[in-house]
Amino acid sequence: MRLASLALFLAALLPLAGCATDGQAWVELNGQRFKVEVADDDAERNRGLMFRESLAEGTGMLFVHDAERPLAYWMKNTKIPLDIFYFDASRRLVSVSRGVPPCSLGDRCPPYPSAGPALYVLELNAGQANVLGTRTGDTITFGPGIPARGEP
């Protein structure tokens, strides 16, 4: 009888665990949670959001670099206007490039540099920085499973 009760209890908890993140990586910024794809190797970081026609609301891409340093992102072959958030090793916002337009100029697309050394970069649909009211120094929270690198 005890085993049956335990099984029913665990079965009841299973759907609740899936509701929190649906197995998807997530970050939270200024009280808003975003499901993210994680780009944590050179190939994934280089590909980024190239050639995508859209980015679903409430989603983004988190780039995890190997070391904290000044970074510059560009929009080569990116079809979606984005806000690009740069975070340091302490997960504090260094700078944000707002409303970065798509670029089809290949290697002639302009770079959008961080205002200081960064380790993590978050790309969200353009306009999110304004909606969130982000400011330099805001912190980002990572859900389970997101690799942490170079943190103090």
PDB file of C-alpha atoms in Angstrom:
ATOM      1  CA  MET A   1       0.000   0.000   0.000  1.00  0.00           C
ATOM      2  CA  ARG A   2       2.825   2.417   0.837  1.00  0.00           C
ATOM      3  CA  LEU A   3       4.470   1.858  -2.554  1.00  0.00           C
ATOM      4  CA  ALA A   4       1.225   2.644  -4.378  1.00  0.00           C
ATOM      5  CA  SER A   5       0.822   5.892  -2.393  1.00  0.00           C
ATOM      6  CA  LEU A   6       4.398   6.921  -3.149  1.00  0.00           C
ATOM      7  CA  ALA A   7       3.920   6.179  -6.836  1.00  0.00           C
ATOM      8  CA  LEU A   8       0.755   8.322  -6.957  1.00  0.00           C
ATOM      9  CA  PHE A   9       2.525  11.163  -5.136  1.00  0.00           C
ATOM     10  CA  LEU A  10       5.476  11.107  -7.534  1.00  0.00           C
ATOM     11  CA  ALA A  11       3.173  10.875 -10.550  1.00  0.00           C
ATOM     12  CA  ALA A  12       1.353  13.994  -9.328  1.00  0.00           C
ATOM     13  CA  LEU A  13       4.626  15.929  -9.036  1.00  0.00           C
ATOM     14  CA  LEU A  14       5.929  15.005 -12.497  1.00  0.00           C
ATOM     15  CA  PRO A  15       3.738  17.426 -14.478  1.00  0.00           C
ATOM     16  CA  LEU A  16       4.641  20.258 -12.096  1.00  0.00           C
ATOM     17  CA  ALA A  17       8.356  19.790 -12.774  1.00  0.00           C
ATOM     18  CA  GLY A  18       7.753  20.088 -16.507  1.00  0.00           C
ATOM     19  CA  CYS A  19       5.736  23.286 -16.166  1.00  0.00           C
ATOM     20  CA  ALA A  20       8.607  25.304 -14.768  1.00  0.00           C
ATOM     21  CA  THR A  21      10.925  25.144 -17.779  1.00  0.00           C
ATOM     22  CA  ASP A  22       9.673  22.382 -20.093  1.00  0.00           C
ATOM     23  CA  GLY A  23      13.276  21.143 -20.163  1.00  0.00           C
ATOM     24  CA  GLN A  24      14.283  24.362 -21.926  1.00  0.00           C
ATOM     25  CA  ALA A  25      17.162  26.506 -20.710  1.00  0.00           C
ATOM     26  CA  TRP A  26      16.068  29.890 -19.388  1.00  0.00           C
ATOM     27  CA  VAL A  27      17.370  33.212 -18.136  1.00  0.00           C
ATOM     28  CA  GLU A  28      15.649  35.891 -16.113  1.00  0.00           C
ATOM     29  CA  LEU A  29      16.247  39.618 -16.523  1.00  0.00           C
ATOM     30  CA  ASN A  30      14.377  42.285 -14.540  1.00  0.00           C
ATOM     31  CA  GLY A  31      11.707  39.800 -13.479  1.00  0.00           C
ATOM     32  CA  GLN A  32      11.039  38.494 -16.994  1.00  0.00           C
ATOM     33  CA  ARG A  33      11.929  34.909 -17.894  1.00  0.00           C
ATOM     34  CA  PHE A  34      13.051  34.000 -21.409  1.00  0.00           C
ATOM     35  CA  LYS A  35      13.549  30.537 -22.849  1.00  0.00           C
ATOM     36  CA  VAL A  36      16.949  30.507 -24.531  1.00  0.00           C
ATOM     37  CA  GLU A  37      19.028  28.480 -26.886  1.00  0.00           C
ATOM     38  CA  VAL A  38      22.565  28.284 -25.523  1.00  0.00           C
ATOM     39  CA  ALA A  39      25.505  28.847 -27.870  1.00  0.00           C
ATOM     40  CA  ASP A  40      28.584  27.784 -25.910  1.00  0.00           C
ATOM     41  CA  ASP A  41      31.067  26.663 -28.549  1.00  0.00           C
ATOM     42  CA  ASP A  42      32.654  28.394 -31.532  1.00  0.00           C
ATOM     43  CA  ALA A  43      30.376  26.837 -34.156  1.00  0.00           C
ATOM     44  CA  GLU A  44      27.181  27.720 -32.267  1.00  0.00           C
ATOM     45  CA  ARG A  45      28.385  31.249 -31.474  1.00  0.00           C
ATOM     46  CA  ASN A  46      29.371  31.861 -35.116  1.00  0.00           C
ATOM     47  CA  ARG A  47      26.002  30.650 -36.426  1.00  0.00           C
ATOM     48  CA  GLY A  48      23.932  32.480 -33.805  1.00  0.00           C
ATOM     49  CA  LEU A  49      20.550  33.539 -35.177  1.00  0.00           C
ATOM     50  CA  MET A  50      21.642  33.726 -38.828  1.00  0.00           C
ATOM     51  CA  PHE A  51      19.040  33.029 -41.517  1.00  0.00           C
ATOM     52  CA  ARG A  52      16.092  32.816 -39.098  1.00  0.00           C
ATOM     53  CA  GLU A  53      12.890  34.479 -40.212  1.00  0.00           C
ATOM     54  CA  SER A  54      11.614  35.146 -36.690  1.00  0.00           C
ATOM     55  CA  LEU A  55      12.258  34.716 -32.989  1.00  0.00           C
ATOM     56  CA  ALA A  56       9.261  33.660 -30.902  1.00  0.00           C
ATOM     57  CA  GLU A  57       8.153  36.070 -28.203  1.00  0.00           C
ATOM     58  CA  GLY A  58       9.657  35.205 -24.830  1.00  0.00           C
ATOM     59  CA  THR A  59      12.676  33.476 -26.386  1.00  0.00           C
ATOM     60  CA  GLY A  60      16.254  34.385 -27.206  1.00  0.00           C
ATOM     61  CA  MET A  61      19.786  33.108 -27.557  1.00  0.00           C
ATOM     62  CA  LEU A  62      22.440  33.165 -24.839  1.00  0.00           C
ATOM     63  CA  PHE A  63      26.061  33.144 -25.966  1.00  0.00           C
ATOM     64  CA  VAL A  64      28.544  31.813 -23.411  1.00  0.00           C
ATOM     65  CA  HIS A  65      32.155  32.740 -24.111  1.00  0.00           C
ATOM     66  CA  ASP A  66      35.307  31.068 -22.792  1.00  0.00           C
ATOM     67  CA  ALA A  67      36.801  34.205 -21.234  1.00  0.00           C
ATOM     68  CA  GLU A  68      35.692  37.694 -20.255  1.00  0.00           C
ATOM     69  CA  ARG A  69      36.912  40.301 -22.767  1.00  0.00           C
ATOM     70  CA  PRO A  70      35.599  43.169 -24.892  1.00  0.00           C
ATOM     71  CA  LEU A  71      33.194  41.680 -27.427  1.00  0.00           C
ATOM     72  CA  ALA A  72      31.586  42.919 -30.628  1.00  0.00           C
ATOM     73  CA  TYR A  73      28.637  41.269 -32.332  1.00  0.00           C
ATOM     74  CA  TRP A  74      27.371  41.846 -35.822  1.00  0.00           C
ATOM     75  CA  MET A  75      24.220  40.986 -37.721  1.00  0.00           C
ATOM     76  CA  LYS A  76      25.733  39.138 -40.684  1.00  0.00           C
ATOM     77  CA  ASN A  77      22.926  37.195 -42.418  1.00  0.00           C
ATOM     78  CA  THR A  78      20.568  37.969 -39.537  1.00  0.00           C
ATOM     79  CA  LYS A  79      17.020  38.754 -40.615  1.00  0.00           C
ATOM     80  CA  ILE A  80      15.580  39.712 -37.219  1.00  0.00           C
ATOM     81  CA  PRO A  81      16.079  43.101 -35.505  1.00  0.00           C
ATOM     82  CA  LEU A  82      17.574  42.434 -32.071  1.00  0.00           C
ATOM     83  CA  ASP A  83      18.596  43.919 -28.753  1.00  0.00           C
ATOM     84  CA  ILE A  84      22.073  42.668 -27.807  1.00  0.00           C
ATOM     85  CA  PHE A  85      22.833  42.544 -24.067  1.00  0.00           C
ATOM     86  CA  TYR A  86      26.443  42.163 -22.849  1.00  0.00           C
ATOM     87  CA  PHE A  87      27.057  40.757 -19.328  1.00  0.00           C
ATOM     88  CA  ASP A  88      30.323  40.390 -17.404  1.00  0.00           C
ATOM     89  CA  ALA A  89      31.522  37.371 -15.411  1.00  0.00           C
ATOM     90  CA  SER A  90      29.440  38.528 -12.421  1.00  0.00           C
ATOM     91  CA  ARG A  91      26.393  38.484 -14.719  1.00  0.00           C
ATOM     92  CA  ARG A  92      25.990  42.259 -14.529  1.00  0.00           C
ATOM     93  CA  LEU A  93      24.878  44.184 -17.595  1.00  0.00           C
ATOM     94  CA  VAL A  94      27.839  45.966 -19.170  1.00  0.00           C
ATOM     95  CA  SER A  95      25.934  47.495 -22.084  1.00  0.00           C
ATOM     96  CA  VAL A  96      23.103  46.912 -24.515  1.00  0.00           C
ATOM     97  CA  SER A  97      22.823  47.636 -28.224  1.00  0.00           C
ATOM     98  CA  ARG A  98      19.152  48.439 -28.799  1.00  0.00           C
ATOM     99  CA  GLY A  99      17.185  47.881 -31.986  1.00  0.00           C
ATOM    100  CA  VAL A 100      20.065  46.509 -34.024  1.00  0.00           C
ATOM    101  CA  PRO A 101      18.770  46.151 -37.601  1.00  0.00           C
ATOM    102  CA  PRO A 102      19.130  43.081 -39.824  1.00  0.00           C
ATOM    103  CA  CYS A 103      22.080  43.078 -42.201  1.00  0.00           C
ATOM    104  CA  SER A 104      22.489  41.406 -45.577  1.00  0.00           C
ATOM    105  CA  LEU A 105      25.873  42.987 -46.409  1.00  0.00           C
ATOM    106  CA  GLY A 106      27.879  39.898 -45.442  1.00  0.00           C
ATOM    107  CA  ASP A 107      31.318  40.818 -44.115  1.00  0.00           C
ATOM    108  CA  ARG A 108      30.503  44.538 -44.462  1.00  0.00           C
ATOM    109  CA  CYS A 109      27.906  44.436 -41.651  1.00  0.00           C
ATOM    110  CA  PRO A 110      28.908  46.855 -38.855  1.00  0.00           C
ATOM    111  CA  PRO A 111      29.982  45.566 -35.423  1.00  0.00           C
ATOM    112  CA  TYR A 112      28.160  46.436 -32.195  1.00  0.00           C
ATOM    113  CA  PRO A 113      30.788  46.401 -29.417  1.00  0.00           C
ATOM    114  CA  SER A 114      30.322  45.964 -25.678  1.00  0.00           C
ATOM    115  CA  ALA A 115      31.153  48.972 -23.504  1.00  0.00           C
ATOM    116  CA  GLY A 116      33.517  46.804 -21.451  1.00  0.00           C
ATOM    117  CA  PRO A 117      34.653  43.218 -20.942  1.00  0.00           C
ATOM    118  CA  ALA A 118      31.823  40.668 -21.246  1.00  0.00           C
ATOM    119  CA  LEU A 119      31.455  36.914 -20.862  1.00  0.00           C
ATOM    120  CA  TYR A 120      27.786  36.394 -21.733  1.00  0.00           C
ATOM    121  CA  VAL A 121      25.688  37.882 -24.526  1.00  0.00           C
ATOM    122  CA  LEU A 122      21.904  37.676 -24.693  1.00  0.00           C
ATOM    123  CA  GLU A 123      20.034  38.368 -27.924  1.00  0.00           C
ATOM    124  CA  LEU A 124      16.325  39.141 -27.719  1.00  0.00           C
ATOM    125  CA  ASN A 125      13.813  40.632 -30.124  1.00  0.00           C
ATOM    126  CA  ALA A 126      14.338  44.360 -30.656  1.00  0.00           C
ATOM    127  CA  GLY A 127      12.433  46.474 -28.153  1.00  0.00           C
ATOM    128  CA  GLN A 128      12.857  44.157 -25.166  1.00  0.00           C
ATOM    129  CA  ALA A 129      15.489  46.366 -23.521  1.00  0.00           C
ATOM    130  CA  ASN A 130      12.950  49.205 -23.424  1.00  0.00           C
ATOM    131  CA  VAL A 131      10.129  46.953 -22.214  1.00  0.00           C
ATOM    132  CA  LEU A 132      12.356  45.595 -19.429  1.00  0.00           C
ATOM    133  CA  GLY A 133      13.740  49.026 -18.544  1.00  0.00           C
ATOM    134  CA  THR A 134      17.262  47.605 -18.452  1.00  0.00           C
ATOM    135  CA  ARG A 135      20.145  49.655 -17.095  1.00  0.00           C
ATOM    136  CA  THR A 136      23.858  49.075 -16.783  1.00  0.00           C
ATOM    137  CA  GLY A 137      24.493  46.934 -13.700  1.00  0.00           C
ATOM    138  CA  ASP A 138      21.249  44.909 -13.926  1.00  0.00           C
ATOM    139  CA  THR A 139      21.885  41.232 -13.235  1.00  0.00           C
ATOM    140  CA  ILE A 140      20.835  38.193 -15.207  1.00  0.00           C
ATOM    141  CA  THR A 141      19.823  34.929 -13.531  1.00  0.00           C
ATOM    142  CA  PHE A 142      20.504  31.592 -15.214  1.00  0.00           C
ATOM    143  CA  GLY A 143      18.279  28.549 -14.954  1.00  0.00           C
ATOM    144  CA  PRO A 144      19.785  25.112 -14.314  1.00  0.00           C
ATOM    145  CA  GLY A 145      22.063  23.652 -16.945  1.00  0.00           C
ATOM    146  CA  ILE A 146      23.511  26.870 -18.348  1.00  0.00           C
ATOM    147  CA  PRO A 147      27.309  26.605 -18.281  1.00  0.00           C
ATOM    148  CA  ALA A 148      29.087  29.150 -16.103  1.00  0.00           C
ATOM    149  CA  ARG A 149      32.570  30.187 -17.151  1.00  0.00           C
ATOM    150  CA  GLY A 150      35.260  32.433 -15.754  1.00  0.00           C
ATOM    151  CA  GLU A 151      33.158  33.584 -12.821  1.00  0.00           C
ATOM    152  CA  PRO A 152      34.841  35.134  -9.790  1.00  0.00           C
TER     153      PRO A 152
END
